[in-house]
Tab-separated table of C-alpha atoms in Angstrom:
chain	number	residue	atom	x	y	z
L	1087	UNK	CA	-2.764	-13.705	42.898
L	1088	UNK	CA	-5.016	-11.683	44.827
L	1089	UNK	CA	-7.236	-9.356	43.282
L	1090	UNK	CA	-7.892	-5.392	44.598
L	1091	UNK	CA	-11.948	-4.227	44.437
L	1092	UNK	CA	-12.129	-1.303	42.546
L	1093	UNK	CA	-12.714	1.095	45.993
L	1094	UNK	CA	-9.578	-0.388	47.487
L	1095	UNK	CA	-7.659	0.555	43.704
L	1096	UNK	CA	-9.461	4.014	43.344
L	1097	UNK	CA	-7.880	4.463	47.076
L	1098	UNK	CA	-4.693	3.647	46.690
L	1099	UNK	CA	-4.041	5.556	43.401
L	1100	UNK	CA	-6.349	8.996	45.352
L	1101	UNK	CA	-3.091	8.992	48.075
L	1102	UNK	CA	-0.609	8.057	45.760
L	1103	UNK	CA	-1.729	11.459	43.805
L	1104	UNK	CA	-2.174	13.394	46.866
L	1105	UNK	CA	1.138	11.633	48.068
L	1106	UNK	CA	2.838	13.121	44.390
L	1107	UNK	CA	1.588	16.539	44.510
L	1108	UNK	CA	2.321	17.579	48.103
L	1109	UNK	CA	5.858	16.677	47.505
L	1110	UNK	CA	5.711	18.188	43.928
L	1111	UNK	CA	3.776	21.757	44.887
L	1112	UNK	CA	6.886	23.488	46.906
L	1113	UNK	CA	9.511	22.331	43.781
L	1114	UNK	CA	6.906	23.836	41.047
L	1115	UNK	CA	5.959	27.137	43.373
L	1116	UNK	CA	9.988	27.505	43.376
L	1117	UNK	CA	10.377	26.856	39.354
L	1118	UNK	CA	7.419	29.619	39.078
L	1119	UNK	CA	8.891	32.075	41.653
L	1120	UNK	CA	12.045	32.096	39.676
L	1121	UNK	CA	10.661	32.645	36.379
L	1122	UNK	CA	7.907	35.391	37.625
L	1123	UNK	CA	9.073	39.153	38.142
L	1124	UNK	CA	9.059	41.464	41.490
L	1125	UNK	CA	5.720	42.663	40.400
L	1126	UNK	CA	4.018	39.235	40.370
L	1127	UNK	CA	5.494	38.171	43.632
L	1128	UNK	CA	4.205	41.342	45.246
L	1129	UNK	CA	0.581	41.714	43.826
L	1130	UNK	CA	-1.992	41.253	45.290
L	1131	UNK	CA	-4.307	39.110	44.927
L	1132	UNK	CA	-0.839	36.965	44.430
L	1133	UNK	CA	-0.329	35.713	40.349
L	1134	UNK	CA	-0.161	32.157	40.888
L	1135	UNK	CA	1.284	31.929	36.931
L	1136	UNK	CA	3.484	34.922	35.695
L	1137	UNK	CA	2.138	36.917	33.351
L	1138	UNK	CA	5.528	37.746	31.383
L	1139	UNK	CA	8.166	34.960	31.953
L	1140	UNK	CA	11.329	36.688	33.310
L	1141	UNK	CA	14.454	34.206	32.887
L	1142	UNK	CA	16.891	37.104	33.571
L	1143	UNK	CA	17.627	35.524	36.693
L	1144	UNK	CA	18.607	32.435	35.877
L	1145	UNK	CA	21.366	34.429	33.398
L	1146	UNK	CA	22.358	36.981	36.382
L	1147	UNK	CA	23.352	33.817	38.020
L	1148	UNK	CA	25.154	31.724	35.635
L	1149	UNK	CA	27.160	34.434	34.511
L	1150	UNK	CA	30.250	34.109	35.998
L	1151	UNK	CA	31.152	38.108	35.714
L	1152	UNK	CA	33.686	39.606	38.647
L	1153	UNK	CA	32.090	40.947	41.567
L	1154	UNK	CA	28.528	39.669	40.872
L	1155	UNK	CA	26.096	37.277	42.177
L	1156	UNK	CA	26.648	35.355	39.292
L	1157	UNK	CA	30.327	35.198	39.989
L	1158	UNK	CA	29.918	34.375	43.499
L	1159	UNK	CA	27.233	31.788	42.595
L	1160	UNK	CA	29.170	30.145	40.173
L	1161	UNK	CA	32.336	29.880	42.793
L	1162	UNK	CA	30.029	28.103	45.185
L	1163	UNK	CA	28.831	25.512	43.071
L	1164	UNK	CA	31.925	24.851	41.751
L	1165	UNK	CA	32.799	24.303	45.604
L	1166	UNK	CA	29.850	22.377	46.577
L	1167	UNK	CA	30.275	19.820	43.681
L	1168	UNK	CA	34.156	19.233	45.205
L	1169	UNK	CA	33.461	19.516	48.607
L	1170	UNK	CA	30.729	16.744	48.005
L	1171	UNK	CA	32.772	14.854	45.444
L	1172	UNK	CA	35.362	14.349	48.173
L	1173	UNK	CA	33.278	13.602	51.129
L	1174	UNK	CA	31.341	10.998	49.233
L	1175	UNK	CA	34.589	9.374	47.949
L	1176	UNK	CA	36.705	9.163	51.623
L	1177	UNK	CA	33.303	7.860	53.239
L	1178	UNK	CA	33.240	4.878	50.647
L	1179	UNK	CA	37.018	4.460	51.129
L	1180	UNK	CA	36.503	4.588	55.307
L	1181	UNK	CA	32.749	2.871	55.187
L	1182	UNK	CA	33.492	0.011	52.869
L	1183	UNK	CA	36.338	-2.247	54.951
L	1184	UNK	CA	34.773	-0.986	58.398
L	1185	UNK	CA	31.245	-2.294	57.033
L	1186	UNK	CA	32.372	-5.601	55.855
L	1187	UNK	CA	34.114	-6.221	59.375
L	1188	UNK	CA	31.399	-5.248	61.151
L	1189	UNK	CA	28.910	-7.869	59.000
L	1190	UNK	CA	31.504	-10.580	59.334
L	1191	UNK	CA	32.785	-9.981	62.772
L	1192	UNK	CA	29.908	-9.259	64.726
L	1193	UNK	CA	31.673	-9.204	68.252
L	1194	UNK	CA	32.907	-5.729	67.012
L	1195	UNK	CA	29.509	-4.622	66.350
L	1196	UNK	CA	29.044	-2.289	69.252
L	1197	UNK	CA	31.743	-0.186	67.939
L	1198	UNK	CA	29.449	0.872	64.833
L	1199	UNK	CA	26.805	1.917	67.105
L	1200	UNK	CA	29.450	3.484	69.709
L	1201	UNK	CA	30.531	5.646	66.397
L	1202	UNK	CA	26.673	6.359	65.519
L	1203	UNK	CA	25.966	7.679	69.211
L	1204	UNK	CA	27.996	10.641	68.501
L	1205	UNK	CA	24.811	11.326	66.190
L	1206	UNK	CA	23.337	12.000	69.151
L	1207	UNK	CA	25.596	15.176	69.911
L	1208	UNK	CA	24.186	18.615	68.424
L	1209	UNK	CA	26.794	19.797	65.705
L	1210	UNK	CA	27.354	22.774	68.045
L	1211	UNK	CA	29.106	20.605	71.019
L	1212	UNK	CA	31.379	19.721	68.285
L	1213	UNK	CA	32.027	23.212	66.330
L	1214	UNK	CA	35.331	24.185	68.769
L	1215	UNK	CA	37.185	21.412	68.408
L	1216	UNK	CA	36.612	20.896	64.654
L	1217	UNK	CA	37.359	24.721	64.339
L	1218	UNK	CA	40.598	24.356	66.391
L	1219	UNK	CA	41.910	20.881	64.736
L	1220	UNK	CA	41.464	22.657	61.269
L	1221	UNK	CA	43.524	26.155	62.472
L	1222	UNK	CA	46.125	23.700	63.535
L	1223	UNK	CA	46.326	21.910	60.425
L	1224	UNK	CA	46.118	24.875	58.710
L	1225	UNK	CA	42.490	24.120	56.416
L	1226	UNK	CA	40.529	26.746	57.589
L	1227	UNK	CA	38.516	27.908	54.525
L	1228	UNK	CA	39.832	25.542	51.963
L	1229	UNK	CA	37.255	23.007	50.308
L	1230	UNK	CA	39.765	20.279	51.470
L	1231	UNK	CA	39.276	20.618	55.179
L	1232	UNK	CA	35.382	21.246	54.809
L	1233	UNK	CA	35.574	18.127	53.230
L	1234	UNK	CA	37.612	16.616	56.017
L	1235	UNK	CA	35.013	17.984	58.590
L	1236	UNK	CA	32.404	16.236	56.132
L	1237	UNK	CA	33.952	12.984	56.455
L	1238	UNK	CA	33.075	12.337	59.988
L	1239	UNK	CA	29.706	12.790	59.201
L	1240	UNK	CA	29.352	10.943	56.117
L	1241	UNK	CA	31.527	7.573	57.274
L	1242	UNK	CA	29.718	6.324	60.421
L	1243	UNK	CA	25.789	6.973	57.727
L	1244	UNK	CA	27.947	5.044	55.181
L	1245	UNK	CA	29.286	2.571	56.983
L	1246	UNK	CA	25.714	1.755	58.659
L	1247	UNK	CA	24.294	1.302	55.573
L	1248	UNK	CA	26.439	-0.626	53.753
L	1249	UNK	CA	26.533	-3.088	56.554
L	1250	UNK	CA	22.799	-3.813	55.804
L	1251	UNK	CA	23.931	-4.551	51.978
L	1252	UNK	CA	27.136	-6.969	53.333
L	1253	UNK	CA	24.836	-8.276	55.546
L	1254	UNK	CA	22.237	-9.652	52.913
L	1255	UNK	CA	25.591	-11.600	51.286
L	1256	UNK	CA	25.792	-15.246	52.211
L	1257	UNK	CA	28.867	-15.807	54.049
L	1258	UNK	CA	29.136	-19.022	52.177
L	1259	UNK	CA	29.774	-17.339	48.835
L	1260	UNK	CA	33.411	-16.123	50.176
L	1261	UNK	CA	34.121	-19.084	51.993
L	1262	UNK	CA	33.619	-21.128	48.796
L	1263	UNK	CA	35.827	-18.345	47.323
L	1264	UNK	CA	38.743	-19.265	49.968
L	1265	UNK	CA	38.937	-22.381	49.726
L	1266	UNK	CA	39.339	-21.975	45.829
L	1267	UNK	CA	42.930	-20.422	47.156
L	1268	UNK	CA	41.463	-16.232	46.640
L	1269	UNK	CA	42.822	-14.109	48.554
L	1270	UNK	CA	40.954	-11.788	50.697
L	1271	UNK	CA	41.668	-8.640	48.631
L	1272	UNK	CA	40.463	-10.674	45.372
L	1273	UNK	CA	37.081	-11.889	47.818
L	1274	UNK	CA	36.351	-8.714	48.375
L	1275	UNK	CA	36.674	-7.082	44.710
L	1276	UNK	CA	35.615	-9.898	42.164
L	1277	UNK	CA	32.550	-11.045	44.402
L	1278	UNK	CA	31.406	-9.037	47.593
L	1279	UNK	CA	31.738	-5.822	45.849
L	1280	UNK	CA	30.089	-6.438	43.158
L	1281	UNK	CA	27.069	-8.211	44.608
L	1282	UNK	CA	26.870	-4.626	47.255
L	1283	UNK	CA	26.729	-2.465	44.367
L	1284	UNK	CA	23.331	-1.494	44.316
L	1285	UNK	CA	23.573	-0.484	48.090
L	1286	UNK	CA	26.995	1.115	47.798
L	1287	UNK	CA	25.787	3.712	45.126
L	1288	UNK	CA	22.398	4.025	47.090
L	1289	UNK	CA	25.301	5.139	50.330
L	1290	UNK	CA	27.149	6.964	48.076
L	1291	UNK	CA	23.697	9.009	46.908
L	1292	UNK	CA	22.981	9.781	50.418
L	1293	UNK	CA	26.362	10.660	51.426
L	1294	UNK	CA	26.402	13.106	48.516
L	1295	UNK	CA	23.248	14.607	49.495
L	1296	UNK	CA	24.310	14.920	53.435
L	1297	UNK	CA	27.155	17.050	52.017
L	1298	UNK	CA	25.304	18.746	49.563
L	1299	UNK	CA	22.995	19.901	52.483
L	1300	UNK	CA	24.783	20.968	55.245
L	1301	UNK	CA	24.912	24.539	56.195
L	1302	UNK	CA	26.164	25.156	59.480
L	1303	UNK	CA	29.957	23.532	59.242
L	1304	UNK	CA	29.889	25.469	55.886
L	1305	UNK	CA	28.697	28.612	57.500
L	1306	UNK	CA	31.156	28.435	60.361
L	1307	UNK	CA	34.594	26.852	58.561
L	1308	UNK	CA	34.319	29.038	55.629
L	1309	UNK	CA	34.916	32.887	55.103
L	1310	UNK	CA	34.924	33.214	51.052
L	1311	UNK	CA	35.210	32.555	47.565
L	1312	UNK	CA	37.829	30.141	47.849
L	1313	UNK	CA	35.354	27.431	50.076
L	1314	UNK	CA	32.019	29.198	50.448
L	1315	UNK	CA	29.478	25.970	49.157
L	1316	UNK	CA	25.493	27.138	47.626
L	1317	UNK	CA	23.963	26.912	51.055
L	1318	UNK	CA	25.827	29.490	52.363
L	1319	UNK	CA	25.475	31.515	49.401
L	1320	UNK	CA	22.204	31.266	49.068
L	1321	UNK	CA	22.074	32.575	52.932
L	1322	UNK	CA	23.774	35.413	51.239
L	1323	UNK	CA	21.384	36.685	48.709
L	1324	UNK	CA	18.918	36.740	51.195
L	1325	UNK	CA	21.181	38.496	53.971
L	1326	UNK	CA	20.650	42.028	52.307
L	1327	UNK	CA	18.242	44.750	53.136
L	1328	UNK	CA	16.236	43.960	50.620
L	1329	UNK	CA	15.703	40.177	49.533
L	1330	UNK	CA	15.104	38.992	46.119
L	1331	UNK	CA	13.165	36.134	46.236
L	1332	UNK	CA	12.839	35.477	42.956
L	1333	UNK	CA	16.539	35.442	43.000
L	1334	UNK	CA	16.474	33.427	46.136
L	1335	UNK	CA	14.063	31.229	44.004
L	1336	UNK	CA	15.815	31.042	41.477
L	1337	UNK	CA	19.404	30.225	43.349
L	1338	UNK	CA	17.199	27.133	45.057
L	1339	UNK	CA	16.125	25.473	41.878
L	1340	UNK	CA	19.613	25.618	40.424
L	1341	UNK	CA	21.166	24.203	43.442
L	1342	UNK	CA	18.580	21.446	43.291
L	1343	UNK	CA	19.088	19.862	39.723
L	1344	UNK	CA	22.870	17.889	40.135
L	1345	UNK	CA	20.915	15.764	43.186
L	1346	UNK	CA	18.223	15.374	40.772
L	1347	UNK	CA	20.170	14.499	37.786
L	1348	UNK	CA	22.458	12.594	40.118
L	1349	UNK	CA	19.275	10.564	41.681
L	1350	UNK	CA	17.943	10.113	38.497
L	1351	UNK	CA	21.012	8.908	37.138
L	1352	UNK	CA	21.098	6.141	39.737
L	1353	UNK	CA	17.135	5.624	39.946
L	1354	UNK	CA	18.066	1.993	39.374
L	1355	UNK	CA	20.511	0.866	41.373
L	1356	UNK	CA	19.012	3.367	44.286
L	1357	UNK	CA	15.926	1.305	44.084
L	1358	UNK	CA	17.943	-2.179	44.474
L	1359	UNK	CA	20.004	-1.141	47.204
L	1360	UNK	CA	16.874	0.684	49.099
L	1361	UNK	CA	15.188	-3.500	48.834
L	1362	UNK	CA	18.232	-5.021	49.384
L	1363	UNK	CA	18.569	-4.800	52.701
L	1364	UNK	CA	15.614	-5.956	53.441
L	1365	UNK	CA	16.309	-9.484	51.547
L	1366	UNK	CA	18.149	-12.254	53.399
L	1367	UNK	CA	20.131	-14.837	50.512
């Protein structure tokens, strides 16, 4: 194996810290906002470290009392975690047969990237005639038809990246399976499946966090309680007179830790599907 000189080591690991803490520094300068009262984030010079920790924040927010920010934080993550939930699920439902006929059939192939194109459009060009197909179908402000609007987003991502994980499959593996006598349901679930996991819960990851994310559908297709997700209501605590931002702060590193658990969660298989791809059998 070849063998790194010491400068070319001592490089490498110099970037791969510098790499760590500029994507690090804005998650910790959140964490310490949140914790650090009005006073600290106002003086001047500005208090890099608290000097009393303040988590009365993180209990004004998680306190799901009527008519509160906690309440209407609560509400909100409750409706994120659905709204997401659901997306993720109907894109892996949608993505999975359209990505395995794409990979095997690749004459249709220009009908994937026909679908992706529409990434191309600014989600404005398309805000009227989502807005008027959910007033007709009566899912204005419901979680269901944000998660319908969601959908069209998530399935063409999906279905693009699971096409690189059916594509690294040999072909030969279900052929061999068909000429056993398996059908093409039984192809599909006891081998091709399983071999795509790894890339199928690295799509499902970023699915999730597409949904997680977006603000503007939410913003626009929502009106309360009853749908209103954490980005909007974040936009909310800051849409007063006068902002809290250690509130704001705080509201931010709450909404951050189910991707995080979530990601870490799946650190594994993420990894393997990320490689996968890039692997031929």
């Amino acid at each position: 194996m070849e063998r790194r000189s010491l400068t070319a080591t001592i490089f490498i690991h110099a970037f791969a810290l510098l790499l760590a803490a500029i994507i690090v520094a804005p998650v910790v300068w959140l964490f310490v906002m949140s914790i650090s009262s009005t006073g600290d984030l106002t003086a001047k010079p500005l208090h890099w470290w608290p000097e009393t920790v303040d988590l009365s924040r993180y209990t004004r927010l998680l306190t799901a009392v009527a008519n509160t920010e906690g309440a209407a934080f609560v509400a909100a993550l409750f409706n994120s975690l659905r709204v997401a939930g659901m997306a993720t699920i109907a894109a892996l439902v949608v993505a999975i047969p359209s990505a395995w006929a794409v990979s095997r059939t690749p004459a249709v192939g220009w009908s994937l990237y026909a679908v992706i194109a529409t990434y191309m459009l600014p989600p404005v060009a398309l805000a009227v005639p989502l807005y008027m197909a959910l007033a007709a179908l009566g899912l204005l402000n419901t979680v269901y038809g944000l998660a319908l609007v969601y959908l069209t987003i998530l399935a063409p991502f999906t279905t693009w990246l699971l096409k690189s994980g059916f594509d690294s499959i040999p072909r030969e593996i279900e052929s061999a399976a068909m000429m056993d006598g398996a059908r093409l349901d039984q192809i599909l679930r006891l081998i091709t499946l399983p071999l795509a996991a790894p890339v199928m819960a690295t799509a499902a990851l970023f699915a999730f966090l597409l949904a997680w994310d977006e603000f503007f559908y939410a913003l626009l297709f929502t009106s309360d309680l009853r749908a209103k997700t954490l980005t909007v209501a974040i936009a909310d605590l800051a849409g007063g007179r006068v902002s809290d931002y250690g509130l704001i702060a705080t509201a931010g590193v709450l909404a951050a830790l189910p991707p995080v658990l979530i990601g870490l969660f799946m650190q594994r298989a993420l990894i393997s599907g990320l490689t996968q791809g890039g692997v031929k059998g």
